[in-house]
PDB file of C-alpha atoms and ligand atoms in Angstrom:
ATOM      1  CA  UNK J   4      61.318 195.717 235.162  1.00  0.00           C
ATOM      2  CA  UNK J   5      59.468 193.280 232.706  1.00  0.00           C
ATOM      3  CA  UNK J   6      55.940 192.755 232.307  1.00  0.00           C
ATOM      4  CA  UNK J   7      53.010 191.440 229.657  1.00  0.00           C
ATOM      5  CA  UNK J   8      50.186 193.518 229.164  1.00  0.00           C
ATOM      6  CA  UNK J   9      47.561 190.858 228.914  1.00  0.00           C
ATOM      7  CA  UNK J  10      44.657 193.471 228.114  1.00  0.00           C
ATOM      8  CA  UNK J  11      45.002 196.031 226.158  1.00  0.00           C
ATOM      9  CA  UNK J  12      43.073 197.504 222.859  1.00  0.00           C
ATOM     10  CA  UNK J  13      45.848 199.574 221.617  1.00  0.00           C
ATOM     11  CA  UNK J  14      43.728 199.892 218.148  1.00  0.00           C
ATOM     12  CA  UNK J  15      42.700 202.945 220.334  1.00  0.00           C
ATOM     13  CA  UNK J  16      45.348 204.411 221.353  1.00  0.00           C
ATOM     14  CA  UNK J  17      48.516 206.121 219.954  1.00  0.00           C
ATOM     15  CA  UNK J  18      52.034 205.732 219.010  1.00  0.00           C
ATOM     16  CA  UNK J  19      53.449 207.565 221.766  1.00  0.00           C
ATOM     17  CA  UNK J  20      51.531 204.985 224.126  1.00  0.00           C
ATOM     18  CA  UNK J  21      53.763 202.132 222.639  1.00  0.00           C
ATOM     19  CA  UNK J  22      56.744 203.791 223.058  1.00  0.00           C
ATOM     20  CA  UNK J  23      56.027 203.977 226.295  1.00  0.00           C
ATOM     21  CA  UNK J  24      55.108 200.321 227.198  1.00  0.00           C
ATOM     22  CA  UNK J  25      57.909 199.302 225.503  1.00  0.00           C
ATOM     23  CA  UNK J  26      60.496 201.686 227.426  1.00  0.00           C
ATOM     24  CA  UNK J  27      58.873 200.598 230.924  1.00  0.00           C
ATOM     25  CA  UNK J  28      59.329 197.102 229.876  1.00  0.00           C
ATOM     26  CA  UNK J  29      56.553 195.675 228.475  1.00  0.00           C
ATOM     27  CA  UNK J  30      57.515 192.351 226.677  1.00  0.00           C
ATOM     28  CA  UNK J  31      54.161 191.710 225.010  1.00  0.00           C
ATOM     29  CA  UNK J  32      50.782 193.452 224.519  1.00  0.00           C
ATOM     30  CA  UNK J  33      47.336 190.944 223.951  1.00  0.00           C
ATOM     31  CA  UNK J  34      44.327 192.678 222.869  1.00  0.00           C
ATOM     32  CA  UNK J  35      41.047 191.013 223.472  1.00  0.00           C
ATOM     33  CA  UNK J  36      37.853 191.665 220.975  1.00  0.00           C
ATOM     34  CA  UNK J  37      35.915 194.870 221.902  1.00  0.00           C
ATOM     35  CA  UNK J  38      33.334 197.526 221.789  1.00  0.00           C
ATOM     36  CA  UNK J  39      34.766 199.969 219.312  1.00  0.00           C
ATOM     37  CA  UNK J  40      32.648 202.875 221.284  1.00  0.00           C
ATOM     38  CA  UNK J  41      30.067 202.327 218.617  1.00  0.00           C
ATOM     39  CA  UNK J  42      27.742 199.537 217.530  1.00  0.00           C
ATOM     40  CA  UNK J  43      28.946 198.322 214.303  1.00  0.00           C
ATOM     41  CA  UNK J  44      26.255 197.961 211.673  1.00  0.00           C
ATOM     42  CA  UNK J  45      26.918 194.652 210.185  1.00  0.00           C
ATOM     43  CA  UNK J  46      28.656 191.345 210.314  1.00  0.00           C
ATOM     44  CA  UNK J  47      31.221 192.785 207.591  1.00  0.00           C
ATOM     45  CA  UNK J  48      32.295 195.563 210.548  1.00  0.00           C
ATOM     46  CA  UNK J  49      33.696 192.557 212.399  1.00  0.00           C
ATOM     47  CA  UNK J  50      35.898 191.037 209.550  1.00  0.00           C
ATOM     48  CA  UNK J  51      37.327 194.387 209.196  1.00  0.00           C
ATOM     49  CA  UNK J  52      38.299 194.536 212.807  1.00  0.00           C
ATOM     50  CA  UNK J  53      39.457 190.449 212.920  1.00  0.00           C
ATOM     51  CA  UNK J  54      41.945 191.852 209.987  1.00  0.00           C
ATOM     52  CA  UNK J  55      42.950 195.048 211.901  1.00  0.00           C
ATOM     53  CA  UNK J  56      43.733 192.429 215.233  1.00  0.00           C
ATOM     54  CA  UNK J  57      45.646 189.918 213.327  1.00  0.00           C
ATOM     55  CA  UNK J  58      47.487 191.493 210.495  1.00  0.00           C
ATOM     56  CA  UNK J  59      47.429 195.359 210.523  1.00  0.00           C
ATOM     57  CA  UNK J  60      47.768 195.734 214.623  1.00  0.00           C
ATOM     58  CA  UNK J  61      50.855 193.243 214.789  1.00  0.00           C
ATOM     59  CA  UNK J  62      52.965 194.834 212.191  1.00  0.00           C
ATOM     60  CA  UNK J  63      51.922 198.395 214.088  1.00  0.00           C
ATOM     61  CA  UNK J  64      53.468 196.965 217.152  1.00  0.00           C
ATOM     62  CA  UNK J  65      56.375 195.429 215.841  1.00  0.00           C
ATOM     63  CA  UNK J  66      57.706 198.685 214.552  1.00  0.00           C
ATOM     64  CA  UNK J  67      58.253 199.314 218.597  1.00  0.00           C
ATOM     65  CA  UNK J  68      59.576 196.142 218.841  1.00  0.00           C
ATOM     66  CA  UNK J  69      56.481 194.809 220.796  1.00  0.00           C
ATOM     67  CA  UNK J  70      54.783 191.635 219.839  1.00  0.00           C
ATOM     68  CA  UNK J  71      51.024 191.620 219.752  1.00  0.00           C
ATOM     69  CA  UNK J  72      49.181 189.202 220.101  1.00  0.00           C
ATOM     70  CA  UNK J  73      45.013 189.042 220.314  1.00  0.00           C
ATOM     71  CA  UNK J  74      41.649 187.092 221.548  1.00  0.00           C
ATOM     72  CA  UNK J  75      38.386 186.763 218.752  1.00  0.00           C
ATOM     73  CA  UNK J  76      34.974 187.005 219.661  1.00  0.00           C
ATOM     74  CA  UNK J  77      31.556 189.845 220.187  1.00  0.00           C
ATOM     75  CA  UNK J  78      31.997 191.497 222.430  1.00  0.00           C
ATOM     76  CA  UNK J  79      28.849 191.618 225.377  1.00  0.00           C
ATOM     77  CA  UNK J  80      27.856 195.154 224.149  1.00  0.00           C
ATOM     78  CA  UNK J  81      26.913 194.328 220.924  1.00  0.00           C
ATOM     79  CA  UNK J  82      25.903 190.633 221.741  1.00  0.00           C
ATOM     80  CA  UNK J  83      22.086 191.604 222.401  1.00  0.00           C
ATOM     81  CA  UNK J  84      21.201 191.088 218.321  1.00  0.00           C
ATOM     82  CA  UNK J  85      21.587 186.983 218.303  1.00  0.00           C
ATOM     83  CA  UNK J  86      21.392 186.891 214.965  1.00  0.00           C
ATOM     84  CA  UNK J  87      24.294 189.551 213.997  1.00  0.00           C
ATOM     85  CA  UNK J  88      26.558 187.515 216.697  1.00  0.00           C
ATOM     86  CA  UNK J  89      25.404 184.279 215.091  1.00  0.00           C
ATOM     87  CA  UNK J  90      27.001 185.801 211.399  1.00  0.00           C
ATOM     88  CA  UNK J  91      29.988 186.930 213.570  1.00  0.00           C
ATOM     89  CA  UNK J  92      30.928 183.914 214.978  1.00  0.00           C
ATOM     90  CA  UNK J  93      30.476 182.329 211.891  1.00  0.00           C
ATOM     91  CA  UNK J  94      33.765 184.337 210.436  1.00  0.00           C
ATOM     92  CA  UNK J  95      35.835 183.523 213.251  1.00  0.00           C
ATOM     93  CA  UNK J  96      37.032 180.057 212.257  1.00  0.00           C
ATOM     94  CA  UNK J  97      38.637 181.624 209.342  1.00  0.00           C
ATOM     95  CA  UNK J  98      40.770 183.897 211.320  1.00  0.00           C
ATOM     96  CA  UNK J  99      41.317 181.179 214.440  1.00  0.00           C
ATOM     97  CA  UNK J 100      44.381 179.554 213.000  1.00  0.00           C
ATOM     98  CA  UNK J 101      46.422 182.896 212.618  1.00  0.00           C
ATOM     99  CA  UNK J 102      49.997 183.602 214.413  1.00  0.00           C
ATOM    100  CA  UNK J 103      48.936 186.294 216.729  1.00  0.00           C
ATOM    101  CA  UNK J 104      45.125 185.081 217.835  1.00  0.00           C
ATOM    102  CA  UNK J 105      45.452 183.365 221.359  1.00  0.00           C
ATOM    103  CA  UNK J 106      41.872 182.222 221.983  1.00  0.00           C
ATOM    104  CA  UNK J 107      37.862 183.523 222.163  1.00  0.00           C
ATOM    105  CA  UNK J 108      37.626 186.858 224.289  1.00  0.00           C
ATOM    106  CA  UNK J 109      36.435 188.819 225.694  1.00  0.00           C
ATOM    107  CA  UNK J 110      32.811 187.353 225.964  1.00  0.00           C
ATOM    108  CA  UNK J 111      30.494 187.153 228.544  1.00  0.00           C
ATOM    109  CA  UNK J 112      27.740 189.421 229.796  1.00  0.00           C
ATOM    110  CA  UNK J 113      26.842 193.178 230.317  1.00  0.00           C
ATOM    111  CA  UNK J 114      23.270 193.887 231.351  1.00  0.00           C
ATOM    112  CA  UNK J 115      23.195 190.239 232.054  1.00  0.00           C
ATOM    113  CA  UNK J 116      20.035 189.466 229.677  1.00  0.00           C
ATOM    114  CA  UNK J 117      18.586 186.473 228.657  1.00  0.00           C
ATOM    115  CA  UNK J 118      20.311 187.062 224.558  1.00  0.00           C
ATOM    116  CA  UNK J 119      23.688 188.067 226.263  1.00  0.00           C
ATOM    117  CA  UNK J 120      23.772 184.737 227.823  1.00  0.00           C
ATOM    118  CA  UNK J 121      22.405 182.763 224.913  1.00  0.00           C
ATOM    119  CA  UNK J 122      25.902 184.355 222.881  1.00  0.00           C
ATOM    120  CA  UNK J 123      27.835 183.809 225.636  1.00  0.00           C
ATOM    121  CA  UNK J 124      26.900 180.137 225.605  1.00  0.00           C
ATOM    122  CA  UNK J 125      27.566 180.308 221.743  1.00  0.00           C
ATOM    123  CA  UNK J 126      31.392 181.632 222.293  1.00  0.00           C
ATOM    124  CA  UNK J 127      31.916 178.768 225.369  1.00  0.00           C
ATOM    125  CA  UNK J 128      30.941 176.244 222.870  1.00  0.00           C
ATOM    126  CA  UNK J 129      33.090 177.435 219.638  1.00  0.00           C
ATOM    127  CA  UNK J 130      35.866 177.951 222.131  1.00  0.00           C
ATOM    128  CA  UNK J 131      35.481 174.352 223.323  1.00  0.00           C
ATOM    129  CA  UNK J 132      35.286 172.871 219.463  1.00  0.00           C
ATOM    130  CA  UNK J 133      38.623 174.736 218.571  1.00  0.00           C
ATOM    131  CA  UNK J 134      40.348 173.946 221.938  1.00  0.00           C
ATOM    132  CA  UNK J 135      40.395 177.838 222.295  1.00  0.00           C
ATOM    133  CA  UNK J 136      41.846 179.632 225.226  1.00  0.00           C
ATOM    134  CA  UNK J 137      39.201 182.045 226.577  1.00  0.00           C
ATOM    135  CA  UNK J 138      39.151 185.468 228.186  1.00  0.00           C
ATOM    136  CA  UNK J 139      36.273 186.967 229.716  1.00  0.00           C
ATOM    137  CA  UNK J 140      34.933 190.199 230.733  1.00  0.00           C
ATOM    138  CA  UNK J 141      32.661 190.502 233.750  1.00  0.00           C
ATOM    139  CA  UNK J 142      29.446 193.587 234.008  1.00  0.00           C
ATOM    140  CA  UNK J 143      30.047 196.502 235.775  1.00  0.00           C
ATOM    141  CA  UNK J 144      29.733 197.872 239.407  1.00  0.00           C
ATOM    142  CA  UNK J 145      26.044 196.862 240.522  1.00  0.00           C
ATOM    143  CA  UNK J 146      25.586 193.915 237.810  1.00  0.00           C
ATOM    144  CA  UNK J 147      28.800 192.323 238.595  1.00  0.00           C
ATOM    145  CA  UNK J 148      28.593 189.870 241.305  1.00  0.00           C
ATOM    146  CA  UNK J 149      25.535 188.395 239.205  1.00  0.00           C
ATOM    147  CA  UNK J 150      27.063 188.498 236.018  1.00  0.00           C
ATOM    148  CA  UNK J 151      30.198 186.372 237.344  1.00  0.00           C
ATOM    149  CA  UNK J 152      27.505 183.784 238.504  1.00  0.00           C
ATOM    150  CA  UNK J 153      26.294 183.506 235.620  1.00  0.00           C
ATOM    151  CA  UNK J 154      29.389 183.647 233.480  1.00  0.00           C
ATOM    152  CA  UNK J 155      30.990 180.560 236.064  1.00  0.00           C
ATOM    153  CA  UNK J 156      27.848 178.428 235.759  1.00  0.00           C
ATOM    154  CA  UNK J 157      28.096 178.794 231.985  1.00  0.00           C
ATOM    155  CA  UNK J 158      31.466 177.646 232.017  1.00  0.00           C
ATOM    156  CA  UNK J 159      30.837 175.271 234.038  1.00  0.00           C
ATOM    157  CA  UNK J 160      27.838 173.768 232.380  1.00  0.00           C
ATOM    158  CA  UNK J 161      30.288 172.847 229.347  1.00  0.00           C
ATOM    159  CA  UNK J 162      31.789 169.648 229.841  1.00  0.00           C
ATOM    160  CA  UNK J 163      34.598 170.383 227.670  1.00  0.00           C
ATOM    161  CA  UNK J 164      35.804 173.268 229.685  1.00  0.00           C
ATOM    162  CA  UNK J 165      39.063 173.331 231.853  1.00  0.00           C
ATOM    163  CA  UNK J 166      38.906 176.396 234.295  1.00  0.00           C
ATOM    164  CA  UNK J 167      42.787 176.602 233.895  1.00  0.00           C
ATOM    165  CA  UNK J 168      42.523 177.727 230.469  1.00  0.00           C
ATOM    166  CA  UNK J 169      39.847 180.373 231.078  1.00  0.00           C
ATOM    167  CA  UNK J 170      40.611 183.690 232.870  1.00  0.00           C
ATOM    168  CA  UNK J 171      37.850 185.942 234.566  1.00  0.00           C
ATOM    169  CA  UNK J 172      38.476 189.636 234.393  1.00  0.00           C
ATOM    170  CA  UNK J 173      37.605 192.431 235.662  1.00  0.00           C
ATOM    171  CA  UNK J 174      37.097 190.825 239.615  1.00  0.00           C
ATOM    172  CA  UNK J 175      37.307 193.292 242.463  1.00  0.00           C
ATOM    173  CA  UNK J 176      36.718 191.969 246.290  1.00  0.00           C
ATOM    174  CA  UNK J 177      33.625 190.839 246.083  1.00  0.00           C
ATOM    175  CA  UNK J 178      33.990 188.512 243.285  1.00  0.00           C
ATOM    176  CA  UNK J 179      37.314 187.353 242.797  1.00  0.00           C
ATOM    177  CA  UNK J 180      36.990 184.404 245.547  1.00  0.00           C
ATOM    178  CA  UNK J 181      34.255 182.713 243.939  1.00  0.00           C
ATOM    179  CA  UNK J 182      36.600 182.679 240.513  1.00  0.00           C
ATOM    180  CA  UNK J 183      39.709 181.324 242.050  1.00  0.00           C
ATOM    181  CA  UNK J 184      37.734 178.778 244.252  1.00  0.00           C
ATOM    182  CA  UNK J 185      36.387 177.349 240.783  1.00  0.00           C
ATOM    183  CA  UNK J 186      39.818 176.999 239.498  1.00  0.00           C
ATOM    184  CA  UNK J 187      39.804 179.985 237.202  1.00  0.00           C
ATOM    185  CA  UNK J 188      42.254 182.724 236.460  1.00  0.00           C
ATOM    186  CA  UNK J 189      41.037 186.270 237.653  1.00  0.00           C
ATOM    187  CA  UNK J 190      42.604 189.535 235.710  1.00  0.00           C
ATOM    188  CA  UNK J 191      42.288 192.443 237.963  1.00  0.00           C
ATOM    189  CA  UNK J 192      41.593 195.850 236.059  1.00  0.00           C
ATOM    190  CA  UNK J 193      44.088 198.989 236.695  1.00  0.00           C
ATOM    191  CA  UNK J 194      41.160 201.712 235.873  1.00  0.00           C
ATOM    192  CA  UNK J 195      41.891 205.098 237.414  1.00  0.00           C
ATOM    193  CA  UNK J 196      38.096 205.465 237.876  1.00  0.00           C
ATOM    194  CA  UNK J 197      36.187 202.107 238.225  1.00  0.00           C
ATOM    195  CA  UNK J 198      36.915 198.750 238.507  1.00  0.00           C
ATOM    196  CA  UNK J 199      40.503 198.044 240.731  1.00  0.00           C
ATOM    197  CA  UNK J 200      42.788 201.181 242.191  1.00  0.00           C
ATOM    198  CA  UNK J 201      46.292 199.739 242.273  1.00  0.00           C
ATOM    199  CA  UNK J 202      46.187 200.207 246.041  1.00  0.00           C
ATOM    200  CA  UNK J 203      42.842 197.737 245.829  1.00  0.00           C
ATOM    201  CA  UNK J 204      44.680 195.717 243.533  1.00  0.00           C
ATOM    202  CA  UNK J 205      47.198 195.039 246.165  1.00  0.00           C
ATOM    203  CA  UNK J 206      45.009 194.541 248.964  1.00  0.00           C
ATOM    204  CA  UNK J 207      43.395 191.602 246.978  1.00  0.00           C
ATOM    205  CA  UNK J 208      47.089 190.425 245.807  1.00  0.00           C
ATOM    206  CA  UNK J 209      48.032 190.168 249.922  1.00  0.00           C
ATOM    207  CA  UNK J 210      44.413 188.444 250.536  1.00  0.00           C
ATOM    208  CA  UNK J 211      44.292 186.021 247.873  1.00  0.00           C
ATOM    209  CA  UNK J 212      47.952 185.161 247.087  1.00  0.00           C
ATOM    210  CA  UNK J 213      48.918 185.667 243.591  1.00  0.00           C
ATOM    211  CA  UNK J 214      49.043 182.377 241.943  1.00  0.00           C
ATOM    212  CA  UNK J 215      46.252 182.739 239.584  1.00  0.00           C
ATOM    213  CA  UNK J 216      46.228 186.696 238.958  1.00  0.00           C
ATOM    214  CA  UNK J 217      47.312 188.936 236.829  1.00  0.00           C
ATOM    215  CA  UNK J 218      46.896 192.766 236.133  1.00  0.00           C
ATOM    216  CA  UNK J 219      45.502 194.758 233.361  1.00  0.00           C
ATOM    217  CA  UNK J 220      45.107 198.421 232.356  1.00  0.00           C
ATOM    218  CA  UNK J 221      42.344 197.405 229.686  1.00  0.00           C
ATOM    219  CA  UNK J 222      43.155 200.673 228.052  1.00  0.00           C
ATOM    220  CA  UNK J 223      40.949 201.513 225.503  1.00  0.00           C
ATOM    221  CA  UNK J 224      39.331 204.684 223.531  1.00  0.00           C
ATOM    222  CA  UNK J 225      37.868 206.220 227.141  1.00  0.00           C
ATOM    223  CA  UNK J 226      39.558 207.323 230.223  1.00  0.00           C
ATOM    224  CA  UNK J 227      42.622 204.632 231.233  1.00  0.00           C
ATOM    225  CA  UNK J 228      46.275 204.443 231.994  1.00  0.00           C
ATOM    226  CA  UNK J 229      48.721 202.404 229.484  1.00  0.00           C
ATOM    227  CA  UNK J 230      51.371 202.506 232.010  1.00  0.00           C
ATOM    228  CA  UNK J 231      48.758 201.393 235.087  1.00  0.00           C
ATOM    229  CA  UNK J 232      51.155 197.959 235.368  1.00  0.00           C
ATOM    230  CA  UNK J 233      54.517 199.438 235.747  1.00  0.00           C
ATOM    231  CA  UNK J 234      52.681 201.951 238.017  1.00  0.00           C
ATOM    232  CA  UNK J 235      50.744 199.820 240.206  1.00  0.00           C
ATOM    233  CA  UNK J 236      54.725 197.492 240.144  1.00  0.00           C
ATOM    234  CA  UNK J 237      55.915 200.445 241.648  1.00  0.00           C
ATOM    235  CA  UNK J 238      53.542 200.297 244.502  1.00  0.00           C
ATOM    236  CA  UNK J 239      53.970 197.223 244.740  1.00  0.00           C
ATOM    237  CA  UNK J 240      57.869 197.807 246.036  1.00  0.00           C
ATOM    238  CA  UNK J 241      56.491 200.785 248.346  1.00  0.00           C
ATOM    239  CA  UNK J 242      54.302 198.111 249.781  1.00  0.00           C
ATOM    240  CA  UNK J 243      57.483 195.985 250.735  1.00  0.00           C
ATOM    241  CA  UNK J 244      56.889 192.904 247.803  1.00  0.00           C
ATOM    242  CA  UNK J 245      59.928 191.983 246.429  1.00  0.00           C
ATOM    243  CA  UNK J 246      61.357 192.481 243.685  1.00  0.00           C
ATOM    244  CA  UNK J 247      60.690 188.757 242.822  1.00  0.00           C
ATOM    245  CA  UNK J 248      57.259 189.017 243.728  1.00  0.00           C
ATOM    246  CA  UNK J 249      56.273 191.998 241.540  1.00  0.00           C
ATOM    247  CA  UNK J 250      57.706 189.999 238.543  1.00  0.00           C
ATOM    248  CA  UNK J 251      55.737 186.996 239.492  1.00  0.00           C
ATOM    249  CA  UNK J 252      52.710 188.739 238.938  1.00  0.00           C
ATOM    250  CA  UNK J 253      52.980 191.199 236.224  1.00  0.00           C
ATOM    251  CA  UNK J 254      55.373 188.903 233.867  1.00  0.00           C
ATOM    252  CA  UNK J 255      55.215 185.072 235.029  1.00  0.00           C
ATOM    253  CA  UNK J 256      51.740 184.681 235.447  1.00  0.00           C
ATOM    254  CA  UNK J 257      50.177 186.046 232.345  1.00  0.00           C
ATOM    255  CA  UNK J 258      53.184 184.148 230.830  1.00  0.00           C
ATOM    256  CA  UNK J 259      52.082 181.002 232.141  1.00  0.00           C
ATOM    257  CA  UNK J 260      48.128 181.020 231.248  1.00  0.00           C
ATOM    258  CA  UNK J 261      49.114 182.503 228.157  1.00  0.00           C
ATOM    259  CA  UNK J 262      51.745 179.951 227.389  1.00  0.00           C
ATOM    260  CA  UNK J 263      49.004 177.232 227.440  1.00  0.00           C
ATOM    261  CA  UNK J 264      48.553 178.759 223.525  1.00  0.00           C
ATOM    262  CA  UNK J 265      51.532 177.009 222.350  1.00  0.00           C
ATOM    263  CA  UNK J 266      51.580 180.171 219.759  1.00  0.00           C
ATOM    264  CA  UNK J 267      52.430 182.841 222.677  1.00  0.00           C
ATOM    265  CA  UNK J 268      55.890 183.054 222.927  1.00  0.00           C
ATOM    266  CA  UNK J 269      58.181 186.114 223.189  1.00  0.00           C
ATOM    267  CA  UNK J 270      61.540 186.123 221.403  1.00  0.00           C
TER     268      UNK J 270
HETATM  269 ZN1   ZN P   1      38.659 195.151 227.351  1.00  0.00          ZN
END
């Protein structure tokens, strides 16, 4: 089995979790901009994390033989205070042009307010000026169907914005149609708790089709499975999808959004 992890903030997690990955066959880890479970205090919190993701995180991973590679941005959680996002966007043109950084993510909304949107608007446009990539996380349970409104007609409202190089995550059933009808990507989330089960994950895989989807385990700092992708592959076989199918979705489509940043490639 091969497969990219296309989500993951492994500045979280442990050395025994990359061992892992890379001995169930993961071929490449991305890891977009996040929360850090705490709001950080000032613009200068961010360039210390934009040099963790692009210089101290790759070399980390490349001791297991894994190539990392990672999206830029502030995150929704801390994207109420427009000011501190407007100094933190202001630092990411400096780190843009660097090996491992694939594009602006993840942005988009959280409690879906008015200053949330206003930053999200920010990130679309910067993404758009630098021909950026963009990955984007969608609100949780009860905010989510309105928050992916929202986050499409933002997208949309920028003229310089192809929905082939912008994936969606986070969808479950009740909002993954509307992405893929726009002509986005859609990242389903492996999260033992919230978000998809693999067993949802599959349901939507057999209703949809699996052109423009890809899995996640978005592991982070809280409660989540590394290994939910060679897990939920697993499944997958159980379920009677070939072997061919399986690594259609959890290696050759991430590898074919992601490719559209002519600086993912895996040796
Ligand atoms: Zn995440």
């Amino acid at each position: 089995m091969r497969y990219i992890e296309p989500h993951a903030h492994m500045v979280s997690r442990t050395t025994d979790d990359y061992v892992s990955m890379v001995a169930t066959g993961c071929a490449a880890v991305c890891e977009p901009a996040f929360w850090a479970g705490f709001d950080r205090t000032s613009a200068a919190g961010f360039h210390d994390y934009f040099l963790q993701l692009t210089d101290y995180e790759p070399k980390r991973a490349a001791k297991f033989g894994l190539p990392h590679f990672c999206w830029l941005c502030i995150n929704p959680k801390e994207a109420e205070d427009v000011g501190l996002a407007e100094e933190v966007l202001a630092l990411i043109p400096e780190f843009i042009d660097r090996p491992n950084v694939l594009g602006i993510g993840e942005i988009g909304l959280n409690k879906n307010s008015r200053n949330e949107l206003k930053v999200l608007e920010m990130h679309i446009d910067l993404a758009a000026r630098h021909d950026q990539l963009i990955l984007v996380h969608t609100p949780h349970l009860e905010d989510k169907f309105k928050g992916t409104k929202l986050t499409l007609d933002a997208l949309r409202n920028n003229s310089r914005i192809r929905p082939e190089r912008v994936i969606i995550d986070h969808v479950e059933e009740h909002t993954v149609k509307m992405v893929l009808d726009a002509g986005f990507w859609a990242g389903m989330t492996l999260y033992p708790g919230s978000k998809c089960s693999p067993v949802r994950a599959i349901d939507i895989i057999e209703t949809y089709g699996g052109e423009r989807l890809w899995m996640n385990s978005a592991c982070d700092w809280g409660v989540s499975i590394p290994l939910s992708i060679p897990y939920t592959a697993m499944e997958m076989r159980k379920r009677g999808h070939t072997a061919a199918a399986v690594d259609a979705m959890i290696y050759q489509n991430p590898h074919r959004f992601l490719s559209q940043c002519a600086k993912f490639a895996i040796p």
